PDB file of C-alpha atoms in Angstrom:
ATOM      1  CA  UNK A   4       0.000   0.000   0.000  1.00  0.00           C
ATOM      2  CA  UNK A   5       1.122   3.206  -0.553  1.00  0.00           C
ATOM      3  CA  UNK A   6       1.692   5.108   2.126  1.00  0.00           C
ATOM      4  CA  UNK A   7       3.445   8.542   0.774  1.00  0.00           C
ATOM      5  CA  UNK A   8       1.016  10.935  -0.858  1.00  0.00           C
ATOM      6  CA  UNK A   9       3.519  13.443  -1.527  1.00  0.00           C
ATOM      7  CA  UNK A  10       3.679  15.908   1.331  1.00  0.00           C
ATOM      8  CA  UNK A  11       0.297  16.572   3.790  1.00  0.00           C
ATOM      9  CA  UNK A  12      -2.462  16.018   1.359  1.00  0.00           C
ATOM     10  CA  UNK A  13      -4.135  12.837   1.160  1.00  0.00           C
ATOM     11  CA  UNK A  14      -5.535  10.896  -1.790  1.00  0.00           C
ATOM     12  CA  UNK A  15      -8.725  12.046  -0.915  1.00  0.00           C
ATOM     13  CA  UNK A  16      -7.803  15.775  -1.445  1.00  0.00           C
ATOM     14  CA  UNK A  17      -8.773  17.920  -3.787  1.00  0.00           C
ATOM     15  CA  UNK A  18      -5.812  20.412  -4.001  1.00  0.00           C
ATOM     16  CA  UNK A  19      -3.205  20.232  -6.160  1.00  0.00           C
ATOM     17  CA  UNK A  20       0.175  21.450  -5.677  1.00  0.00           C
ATOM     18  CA  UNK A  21       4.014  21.687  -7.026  1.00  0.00           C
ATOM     19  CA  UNK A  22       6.620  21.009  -4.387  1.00  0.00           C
ATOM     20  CA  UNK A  23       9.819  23.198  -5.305  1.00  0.00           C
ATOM     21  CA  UNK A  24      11.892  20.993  -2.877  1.00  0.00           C
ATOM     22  CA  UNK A  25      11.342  18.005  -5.160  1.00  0.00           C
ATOM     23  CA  UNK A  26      10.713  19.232  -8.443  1.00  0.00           C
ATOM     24  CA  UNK A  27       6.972  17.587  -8.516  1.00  0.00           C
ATOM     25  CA  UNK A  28       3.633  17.911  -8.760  1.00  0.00           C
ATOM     26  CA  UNK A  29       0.695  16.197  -6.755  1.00  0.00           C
ATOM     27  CA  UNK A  30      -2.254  15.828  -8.274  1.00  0.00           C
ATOM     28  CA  UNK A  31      -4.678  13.501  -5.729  1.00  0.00           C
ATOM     29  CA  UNK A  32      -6.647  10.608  -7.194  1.00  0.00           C
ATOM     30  CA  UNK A  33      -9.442  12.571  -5.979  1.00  0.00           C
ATOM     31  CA  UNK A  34      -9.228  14.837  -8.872  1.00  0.00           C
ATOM     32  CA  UNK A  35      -9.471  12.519 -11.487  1.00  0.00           C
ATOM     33  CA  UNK A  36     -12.681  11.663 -10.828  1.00  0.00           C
ATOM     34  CA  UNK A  37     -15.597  12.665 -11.264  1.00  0.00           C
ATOM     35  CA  UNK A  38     -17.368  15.519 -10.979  1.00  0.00           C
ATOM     36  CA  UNK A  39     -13.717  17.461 -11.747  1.00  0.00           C
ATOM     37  CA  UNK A  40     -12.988  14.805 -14.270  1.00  0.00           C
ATOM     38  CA  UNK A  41     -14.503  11.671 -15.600  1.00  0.00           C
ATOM     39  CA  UNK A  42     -17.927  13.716 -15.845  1.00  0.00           C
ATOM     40  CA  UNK A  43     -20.329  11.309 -18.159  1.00  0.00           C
ATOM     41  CA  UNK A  44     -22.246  14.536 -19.206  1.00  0.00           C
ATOM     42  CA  UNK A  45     -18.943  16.411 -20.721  1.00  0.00           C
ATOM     43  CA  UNK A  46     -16.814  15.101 -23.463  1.00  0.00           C
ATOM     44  CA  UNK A  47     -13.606  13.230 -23.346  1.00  0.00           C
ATOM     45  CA  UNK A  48     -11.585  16.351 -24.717  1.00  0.00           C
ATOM     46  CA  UNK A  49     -13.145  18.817 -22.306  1.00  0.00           C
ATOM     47  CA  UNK A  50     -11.636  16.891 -18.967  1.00  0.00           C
ATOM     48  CA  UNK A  51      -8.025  16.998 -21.290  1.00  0.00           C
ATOM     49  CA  UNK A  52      -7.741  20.178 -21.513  1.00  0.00           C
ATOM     50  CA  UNK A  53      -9.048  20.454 -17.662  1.00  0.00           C
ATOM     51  CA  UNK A  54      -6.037  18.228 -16.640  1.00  0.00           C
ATOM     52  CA  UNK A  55      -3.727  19.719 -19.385  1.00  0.00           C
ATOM     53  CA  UNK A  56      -4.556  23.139 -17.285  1.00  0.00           C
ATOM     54  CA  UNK A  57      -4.705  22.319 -13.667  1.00  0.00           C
ATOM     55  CA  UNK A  58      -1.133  20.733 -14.468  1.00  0.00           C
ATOM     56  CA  UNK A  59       0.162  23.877 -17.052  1.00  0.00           C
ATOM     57  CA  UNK A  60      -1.132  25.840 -13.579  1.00  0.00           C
ATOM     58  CA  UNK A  61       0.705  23.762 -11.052  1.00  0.00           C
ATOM     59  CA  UNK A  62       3.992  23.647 -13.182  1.00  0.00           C
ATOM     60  CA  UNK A  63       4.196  27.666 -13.835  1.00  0.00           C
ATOM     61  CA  UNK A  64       4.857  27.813  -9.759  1.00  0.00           C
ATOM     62  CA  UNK A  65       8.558  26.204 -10.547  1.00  0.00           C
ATOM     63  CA  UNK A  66       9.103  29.849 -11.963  1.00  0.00           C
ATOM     64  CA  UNK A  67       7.287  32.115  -9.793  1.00  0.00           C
ATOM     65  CA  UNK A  68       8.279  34.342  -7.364  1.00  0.00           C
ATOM     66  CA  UNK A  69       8.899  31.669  -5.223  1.00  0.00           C
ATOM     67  CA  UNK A  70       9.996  29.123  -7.508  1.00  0.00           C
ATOM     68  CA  UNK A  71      12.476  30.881  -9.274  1.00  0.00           C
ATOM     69  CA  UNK A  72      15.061  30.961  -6.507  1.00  0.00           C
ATOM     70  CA  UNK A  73      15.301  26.976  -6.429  1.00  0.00           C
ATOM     71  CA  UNK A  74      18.139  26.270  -8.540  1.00  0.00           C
ATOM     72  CA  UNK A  75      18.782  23.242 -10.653  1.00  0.00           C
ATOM     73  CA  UNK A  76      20.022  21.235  -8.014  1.00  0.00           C
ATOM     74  CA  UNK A  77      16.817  21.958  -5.884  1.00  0.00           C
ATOM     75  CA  UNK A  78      18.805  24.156  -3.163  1.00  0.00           C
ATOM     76  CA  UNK A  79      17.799  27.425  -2.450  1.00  0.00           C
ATOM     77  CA  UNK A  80      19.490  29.969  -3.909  1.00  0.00           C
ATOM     78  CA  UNK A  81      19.336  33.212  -1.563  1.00  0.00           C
ATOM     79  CA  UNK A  82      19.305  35.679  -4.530  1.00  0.00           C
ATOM     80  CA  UNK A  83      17.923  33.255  -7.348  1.00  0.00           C
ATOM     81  CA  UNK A  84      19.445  31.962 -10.634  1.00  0.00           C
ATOM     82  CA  UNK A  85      17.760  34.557 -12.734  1.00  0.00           C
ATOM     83  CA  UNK A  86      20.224  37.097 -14.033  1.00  0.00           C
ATOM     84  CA  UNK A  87      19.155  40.651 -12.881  1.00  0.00           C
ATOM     85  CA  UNK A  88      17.246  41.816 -16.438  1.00  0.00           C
ATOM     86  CA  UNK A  89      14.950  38.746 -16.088  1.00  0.00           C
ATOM     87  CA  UNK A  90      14.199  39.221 -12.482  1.00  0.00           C
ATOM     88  CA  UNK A  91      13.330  43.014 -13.833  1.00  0.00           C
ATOM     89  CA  UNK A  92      10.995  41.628 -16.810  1.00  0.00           C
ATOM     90  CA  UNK A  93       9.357  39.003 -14.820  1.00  0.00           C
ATOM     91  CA  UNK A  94       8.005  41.534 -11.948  1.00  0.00           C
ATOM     92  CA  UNK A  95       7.227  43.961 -14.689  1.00  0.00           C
ATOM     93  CA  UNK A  96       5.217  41.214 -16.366  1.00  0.00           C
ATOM     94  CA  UNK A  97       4.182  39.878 -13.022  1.00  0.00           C
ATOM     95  CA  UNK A  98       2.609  43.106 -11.998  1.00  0.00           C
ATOM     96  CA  UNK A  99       0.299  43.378 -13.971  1.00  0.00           C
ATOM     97  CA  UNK A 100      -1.577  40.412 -12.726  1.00  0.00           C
ATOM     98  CA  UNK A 101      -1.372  42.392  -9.210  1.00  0.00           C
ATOM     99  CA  UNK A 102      -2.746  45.462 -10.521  1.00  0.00           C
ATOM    100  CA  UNK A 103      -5.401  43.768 -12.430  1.00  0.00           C
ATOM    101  CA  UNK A 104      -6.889  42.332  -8.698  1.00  0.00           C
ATOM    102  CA  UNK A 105      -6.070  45.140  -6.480  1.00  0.00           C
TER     103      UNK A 105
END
């Protein structure tokens, strides 16, 4: 039986996550059923492109703000591995998803 679910969550949970300290994502056998996926009264390509999502989302937090200052070797890295100009570009870019909800 398996008895490591990848951090806190169980199988039963419905949250997915990335783990920067492993590289990995956890996505629960909980979502893969139905009603998030599986759901007889939507088609086959519509819970795709649900999963292809929920994982595209969970993925993109290797390089945010947080993310970003894991290096390759999964150790921190105090200042990040970013050179200066792309820290610069990605909070300029990154902004605007801040002003959009304040």
């Amino acid at each position: 039986p398996r008895d490591d679910w990848g951090g806190q969550e169980g199988p039963m949970s419905v949250n997915a996550f990335y783990n920067v300290h492993s590289n990995s994502l956890f996505a629960p056998a909980a979502l893969l059923q139905a009603p998030f996926l599986r759901n007889p009264s939507r088609l086959s390509v519509e819970d795709y492109g649900s999963l292809g999502g929920l994982l595209g989302h969970e993925m993109t937090h290797g390089f945010d703000n947080t993310g970003r200052l894991f290096g390759p070797d999964l150790r921190m890295v105090p200042k990040g591995w970013w050179d200066q100009r792309t820290v610069q570009r990605f909070t300029a870019r990154a902004s605007c998803i801040g002003d959009w909800y304040s």
